[in-house]
PDB file of C-alpha atoms and ligand atoms in Angstrom:
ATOM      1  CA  UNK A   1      38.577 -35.280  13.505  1.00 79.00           C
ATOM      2  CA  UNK A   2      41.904 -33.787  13.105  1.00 91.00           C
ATOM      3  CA  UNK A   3      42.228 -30.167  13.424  1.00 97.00           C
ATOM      4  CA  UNK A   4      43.346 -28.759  10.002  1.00 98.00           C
ATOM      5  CA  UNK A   5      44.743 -25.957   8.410  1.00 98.00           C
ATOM      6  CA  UNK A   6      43.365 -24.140   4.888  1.00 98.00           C
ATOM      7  CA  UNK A   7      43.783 -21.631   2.378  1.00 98.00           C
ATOM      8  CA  UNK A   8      40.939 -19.440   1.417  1.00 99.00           C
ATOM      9  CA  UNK A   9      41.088 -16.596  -1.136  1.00 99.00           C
ATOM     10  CA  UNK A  10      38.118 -14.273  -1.639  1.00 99.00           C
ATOM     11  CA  UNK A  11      38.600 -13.730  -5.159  1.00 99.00           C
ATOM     12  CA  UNK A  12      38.207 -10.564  -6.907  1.00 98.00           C
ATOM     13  CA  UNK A  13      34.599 -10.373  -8.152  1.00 98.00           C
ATOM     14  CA  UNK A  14      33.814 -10.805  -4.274  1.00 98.00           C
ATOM     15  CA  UNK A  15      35.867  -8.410  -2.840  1.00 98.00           C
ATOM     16  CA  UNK A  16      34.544  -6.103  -5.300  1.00 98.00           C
ATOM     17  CA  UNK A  17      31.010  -6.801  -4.447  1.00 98.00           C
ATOM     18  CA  UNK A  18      32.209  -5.857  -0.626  1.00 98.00           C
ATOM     19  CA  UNK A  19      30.828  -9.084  -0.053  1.00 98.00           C
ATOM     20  CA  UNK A  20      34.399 -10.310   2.478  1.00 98.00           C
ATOM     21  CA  UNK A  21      32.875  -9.892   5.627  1.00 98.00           C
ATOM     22  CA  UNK A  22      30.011 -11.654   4.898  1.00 98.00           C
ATOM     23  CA  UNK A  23      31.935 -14.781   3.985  1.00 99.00           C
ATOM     24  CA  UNK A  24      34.464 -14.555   6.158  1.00 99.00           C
ATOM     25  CA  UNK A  25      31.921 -14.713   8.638  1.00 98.00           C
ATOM     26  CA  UNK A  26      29.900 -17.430   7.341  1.00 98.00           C
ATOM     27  CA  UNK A  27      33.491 -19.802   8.324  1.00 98.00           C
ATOM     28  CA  UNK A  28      33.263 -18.154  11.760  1.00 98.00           C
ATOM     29  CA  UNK A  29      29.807 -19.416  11.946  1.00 98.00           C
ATOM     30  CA  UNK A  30      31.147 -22.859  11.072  1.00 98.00           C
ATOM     31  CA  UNK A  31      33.750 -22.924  13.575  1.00 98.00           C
ATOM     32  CA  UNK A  32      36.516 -22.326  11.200  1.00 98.00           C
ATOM     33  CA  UNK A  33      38.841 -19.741  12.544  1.00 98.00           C
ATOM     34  CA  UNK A  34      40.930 -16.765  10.434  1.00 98.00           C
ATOM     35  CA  UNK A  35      44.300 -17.458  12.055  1.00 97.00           C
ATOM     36  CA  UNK A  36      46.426 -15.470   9.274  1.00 97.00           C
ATOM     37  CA  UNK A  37      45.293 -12.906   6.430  1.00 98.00           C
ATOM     38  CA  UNK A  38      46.031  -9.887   4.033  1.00 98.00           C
ATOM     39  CA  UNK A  39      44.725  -7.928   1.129  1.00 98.00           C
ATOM     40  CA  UNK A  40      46.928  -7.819  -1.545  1.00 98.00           C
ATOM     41  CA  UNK A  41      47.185  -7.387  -4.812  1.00 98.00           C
ATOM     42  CA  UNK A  42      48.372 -10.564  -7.464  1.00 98.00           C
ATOM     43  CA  UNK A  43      51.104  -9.983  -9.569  1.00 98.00           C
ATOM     44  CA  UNK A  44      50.818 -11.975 -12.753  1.00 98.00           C
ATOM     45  CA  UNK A  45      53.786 -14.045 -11.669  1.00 98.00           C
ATOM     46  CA  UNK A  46      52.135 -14.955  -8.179  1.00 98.00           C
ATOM     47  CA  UNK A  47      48.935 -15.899  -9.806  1.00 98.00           C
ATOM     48  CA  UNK A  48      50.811 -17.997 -12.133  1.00 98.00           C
ATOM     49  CA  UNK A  49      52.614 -20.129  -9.653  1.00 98.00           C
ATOM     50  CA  UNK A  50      49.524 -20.156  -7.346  1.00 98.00           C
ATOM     51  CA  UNK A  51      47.447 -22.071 -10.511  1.00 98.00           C
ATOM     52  CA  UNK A  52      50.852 -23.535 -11.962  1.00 98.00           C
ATOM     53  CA  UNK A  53      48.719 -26.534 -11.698  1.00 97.00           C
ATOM     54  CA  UNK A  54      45.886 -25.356 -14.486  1.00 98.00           C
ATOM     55  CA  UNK A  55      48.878 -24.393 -16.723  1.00 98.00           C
ATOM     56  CA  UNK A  56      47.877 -26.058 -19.653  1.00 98.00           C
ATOM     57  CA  UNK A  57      44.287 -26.044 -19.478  1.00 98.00           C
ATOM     58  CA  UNK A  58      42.282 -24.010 -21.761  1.00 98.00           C
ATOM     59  CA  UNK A  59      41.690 -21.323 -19.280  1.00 98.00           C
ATOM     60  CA  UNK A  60      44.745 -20.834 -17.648  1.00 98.00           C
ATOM     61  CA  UNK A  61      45.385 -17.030 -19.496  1.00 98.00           C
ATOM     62  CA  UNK A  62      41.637 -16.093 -18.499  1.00 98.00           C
ATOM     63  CA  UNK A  63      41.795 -17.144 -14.870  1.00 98.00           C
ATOM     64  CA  UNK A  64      45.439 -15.242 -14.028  1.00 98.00           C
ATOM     65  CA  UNK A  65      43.939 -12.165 -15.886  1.00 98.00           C
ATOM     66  CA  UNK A  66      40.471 -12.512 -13.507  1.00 98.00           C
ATOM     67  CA  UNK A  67      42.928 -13.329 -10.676  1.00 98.00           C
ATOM     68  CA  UNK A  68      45.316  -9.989 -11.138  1.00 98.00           C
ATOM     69  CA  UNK A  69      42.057  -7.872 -12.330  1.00 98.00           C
ATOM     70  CA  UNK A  70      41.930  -6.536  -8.337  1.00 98.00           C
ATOM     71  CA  UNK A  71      42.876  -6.759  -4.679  1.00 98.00           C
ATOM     72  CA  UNK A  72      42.220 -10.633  -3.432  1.00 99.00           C
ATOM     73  CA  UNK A  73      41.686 -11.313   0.282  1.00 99.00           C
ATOM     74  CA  UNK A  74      44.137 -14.304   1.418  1.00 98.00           C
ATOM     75  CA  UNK A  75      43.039 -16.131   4.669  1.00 98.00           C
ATOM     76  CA  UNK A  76      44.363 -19.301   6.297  1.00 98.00           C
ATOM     77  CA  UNK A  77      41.200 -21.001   8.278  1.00 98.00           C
ATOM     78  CA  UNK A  78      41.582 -23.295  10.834  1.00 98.00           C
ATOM     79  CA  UNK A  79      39.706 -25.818  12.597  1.00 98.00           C
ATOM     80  CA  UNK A  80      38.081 -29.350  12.929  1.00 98.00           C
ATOM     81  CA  UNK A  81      38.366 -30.845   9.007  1.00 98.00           C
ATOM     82  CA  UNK A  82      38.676 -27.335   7.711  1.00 98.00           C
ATOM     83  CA  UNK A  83      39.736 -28.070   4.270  1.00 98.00           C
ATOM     84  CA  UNK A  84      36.409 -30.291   3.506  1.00 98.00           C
ATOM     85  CA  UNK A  85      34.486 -27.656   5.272  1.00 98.00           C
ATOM     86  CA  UNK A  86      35.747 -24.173   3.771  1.00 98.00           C
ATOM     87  CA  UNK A  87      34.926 -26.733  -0.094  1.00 98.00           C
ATOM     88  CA  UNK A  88      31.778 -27.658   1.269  1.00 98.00           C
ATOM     89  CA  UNK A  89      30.727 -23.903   2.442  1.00 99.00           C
ATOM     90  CA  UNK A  90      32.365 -23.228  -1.215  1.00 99.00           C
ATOM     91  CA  UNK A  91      30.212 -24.904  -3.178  1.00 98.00           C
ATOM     92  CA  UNK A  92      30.929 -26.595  -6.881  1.00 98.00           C
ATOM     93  CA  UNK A  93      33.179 -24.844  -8.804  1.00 98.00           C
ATOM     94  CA  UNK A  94      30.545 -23.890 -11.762  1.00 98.00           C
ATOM     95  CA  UNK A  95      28.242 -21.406  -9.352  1.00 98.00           C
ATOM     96  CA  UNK A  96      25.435 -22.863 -11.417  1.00 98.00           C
ATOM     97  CA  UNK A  97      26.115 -26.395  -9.904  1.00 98.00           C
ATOM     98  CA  UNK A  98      26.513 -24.817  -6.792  1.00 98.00           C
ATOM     99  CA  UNK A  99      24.044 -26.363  -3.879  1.00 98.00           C
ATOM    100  CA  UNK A 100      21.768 -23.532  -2.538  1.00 98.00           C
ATOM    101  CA  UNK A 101      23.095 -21.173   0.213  1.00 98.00           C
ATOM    102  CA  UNK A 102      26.812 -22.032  -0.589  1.00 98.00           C
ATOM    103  CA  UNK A 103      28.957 -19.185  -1.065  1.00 98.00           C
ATOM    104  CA  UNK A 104      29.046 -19.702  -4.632  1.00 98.00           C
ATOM    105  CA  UNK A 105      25.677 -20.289  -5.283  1.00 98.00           C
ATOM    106  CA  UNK A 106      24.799 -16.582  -3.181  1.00 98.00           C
ATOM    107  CA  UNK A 107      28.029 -14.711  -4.463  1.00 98.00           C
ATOM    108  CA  UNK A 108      29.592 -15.874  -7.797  1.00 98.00           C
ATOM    109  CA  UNK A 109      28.317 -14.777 -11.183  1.00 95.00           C
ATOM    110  CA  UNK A 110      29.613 -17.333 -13.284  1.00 98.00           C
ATOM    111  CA  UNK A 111      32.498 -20.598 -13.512  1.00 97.00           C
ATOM    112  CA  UNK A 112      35.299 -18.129 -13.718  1.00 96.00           C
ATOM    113  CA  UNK A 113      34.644 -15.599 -11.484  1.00 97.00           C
ATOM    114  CA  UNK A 114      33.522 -17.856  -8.527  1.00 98.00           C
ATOM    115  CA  UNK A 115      34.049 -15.832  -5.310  1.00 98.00           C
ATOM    116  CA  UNK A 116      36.109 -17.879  -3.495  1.00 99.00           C
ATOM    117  CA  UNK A 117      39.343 -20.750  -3.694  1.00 98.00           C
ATOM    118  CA  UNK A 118      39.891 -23.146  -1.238  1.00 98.00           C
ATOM    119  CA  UNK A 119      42.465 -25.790  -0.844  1.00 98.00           C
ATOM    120  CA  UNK A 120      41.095 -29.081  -1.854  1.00 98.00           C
ATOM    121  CA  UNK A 121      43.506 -31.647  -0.292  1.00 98.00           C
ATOM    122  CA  UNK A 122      45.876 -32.042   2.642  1.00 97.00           C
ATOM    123  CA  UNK A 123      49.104 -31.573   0.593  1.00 97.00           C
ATOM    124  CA  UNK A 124      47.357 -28.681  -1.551  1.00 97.00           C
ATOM    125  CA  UNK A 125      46.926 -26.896   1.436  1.00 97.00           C
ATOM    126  CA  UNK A 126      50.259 -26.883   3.213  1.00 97.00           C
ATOM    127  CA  UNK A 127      51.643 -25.523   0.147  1.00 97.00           C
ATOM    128  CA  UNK A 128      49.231 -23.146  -0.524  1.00 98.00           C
ATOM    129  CA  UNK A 129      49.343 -21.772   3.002  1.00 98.00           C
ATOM    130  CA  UNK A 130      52.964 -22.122   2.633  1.00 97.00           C
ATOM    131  CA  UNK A 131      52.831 -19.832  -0.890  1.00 97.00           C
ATOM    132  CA  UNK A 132      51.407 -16.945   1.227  1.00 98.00           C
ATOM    133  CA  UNK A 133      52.230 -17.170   4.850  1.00 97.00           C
ATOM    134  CA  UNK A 134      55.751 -18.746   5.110  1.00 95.00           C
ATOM    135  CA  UNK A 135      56.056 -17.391   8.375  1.00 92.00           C
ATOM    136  CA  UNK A 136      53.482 -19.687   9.844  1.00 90.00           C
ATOM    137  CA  UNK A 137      55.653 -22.801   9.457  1.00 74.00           C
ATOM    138  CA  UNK A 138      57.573 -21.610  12.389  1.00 59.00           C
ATOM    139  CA  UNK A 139      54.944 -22.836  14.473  1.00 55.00           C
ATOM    140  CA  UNK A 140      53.088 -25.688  12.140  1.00 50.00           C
ATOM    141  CA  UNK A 141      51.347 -28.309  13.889  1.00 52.00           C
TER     142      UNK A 141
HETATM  143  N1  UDP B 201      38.163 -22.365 -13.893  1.00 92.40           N
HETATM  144  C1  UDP B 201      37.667 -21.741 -15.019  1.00 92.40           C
HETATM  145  N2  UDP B 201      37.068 -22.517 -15.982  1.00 92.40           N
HETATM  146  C2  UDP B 201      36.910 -23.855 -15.859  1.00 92.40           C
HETATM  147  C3  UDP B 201      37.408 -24.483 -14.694  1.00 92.40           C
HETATM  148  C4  UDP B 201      38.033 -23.707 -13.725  1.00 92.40           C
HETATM  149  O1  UDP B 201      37.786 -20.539 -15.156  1.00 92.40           O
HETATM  150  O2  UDP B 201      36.347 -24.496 -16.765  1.00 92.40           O
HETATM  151  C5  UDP B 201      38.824 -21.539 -12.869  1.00 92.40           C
HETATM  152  C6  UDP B 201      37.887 -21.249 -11.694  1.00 92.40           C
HETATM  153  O3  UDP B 201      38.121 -19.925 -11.248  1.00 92.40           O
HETATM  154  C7  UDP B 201      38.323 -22.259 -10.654  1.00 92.40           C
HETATM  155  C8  UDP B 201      39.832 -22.322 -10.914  1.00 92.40           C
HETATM  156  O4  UDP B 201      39.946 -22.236 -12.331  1.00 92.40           O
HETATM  157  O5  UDP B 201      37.983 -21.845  -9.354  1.00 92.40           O
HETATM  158  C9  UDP B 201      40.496 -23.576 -10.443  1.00 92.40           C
HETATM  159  O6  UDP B 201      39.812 -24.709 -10.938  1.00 92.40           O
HETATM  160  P1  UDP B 201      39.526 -25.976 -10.033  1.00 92.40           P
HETATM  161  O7  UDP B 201      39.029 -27.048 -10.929  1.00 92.40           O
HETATM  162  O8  UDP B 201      40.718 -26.252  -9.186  1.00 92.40           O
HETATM  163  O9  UDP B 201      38.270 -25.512  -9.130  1.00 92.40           O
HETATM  164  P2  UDP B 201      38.133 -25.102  -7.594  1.00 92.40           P
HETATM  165  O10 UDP B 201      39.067 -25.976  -6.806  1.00 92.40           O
HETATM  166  O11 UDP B 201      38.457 -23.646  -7.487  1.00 92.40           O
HETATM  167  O12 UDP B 201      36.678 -25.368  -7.275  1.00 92.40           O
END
């Protein structure tokens, strides 16, 4: 299996809930590895670019104010197929769908403020990785 990079934010209901060590160590404990990180805090215009994607979808205003509404911890992962495995440790999107003992199933309150993004695709995440940490494509694999 190919060894992968991934972007991971722990969003801000989680970092609120001082909740980022616990996740961060549930990818340690699935042999993904924090290669890059920060705390920081969203301007409106990052969060819009980061979810230009969502632009025109119904929640697109509610989602960059949850996304702005406090500090956000930004974390590449790496490791063996680590964008399927940081979704799968994720969980479905609605915490209610979420399988038991996922990360948004234990630490998400609701559809919009789900703990945790995660790159969902190959492409996705060299540009998302890209957004935050440009200086890691100095040494890309
Ligand atoms: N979102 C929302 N309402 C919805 C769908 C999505 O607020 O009905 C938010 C939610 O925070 C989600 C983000 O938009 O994590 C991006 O949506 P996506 O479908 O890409 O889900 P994800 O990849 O985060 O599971």
């Amino acid at each position: 299996m190919a060894i992968e990079r991934t972007l991971s934010i722990i969003k801000p209901d989680a970092v609120s809930k001082n909740v980022i060590g616990q996740i961060v160590s549930r990818f340690e404990a699935a042999g993904l590895k924090v290669i890059a990180a920060r705390m920081m805090q969203l301007s409106r215009s990052d969060a819009e670019r980061f979810y230009a994607v969502h632009a025109a979808r119904p929640f697109f205003k509610d989602l960059v104010d949850f996304m702005v509404s406090g500090p956000v911890f930004v974390q590449v992962l790496e490791g063996e197929n680590a964008i399927q495995k940081n979704r799968d440790l994720m969980g479905a999107t609605d915490p209610k769908k979420a399988e038991k003992g996922t990360i948004r199933a234990d630490f998400a309150d609701s559809i919009d403020a789900n703990a945790v993004h995660g790159s969902d695709a190959v492409e996705t995440a060299k540009v998302e990785v890209a957004f935050f940490f440009p200086e890691l494509n100095i040494h890309s694999r």
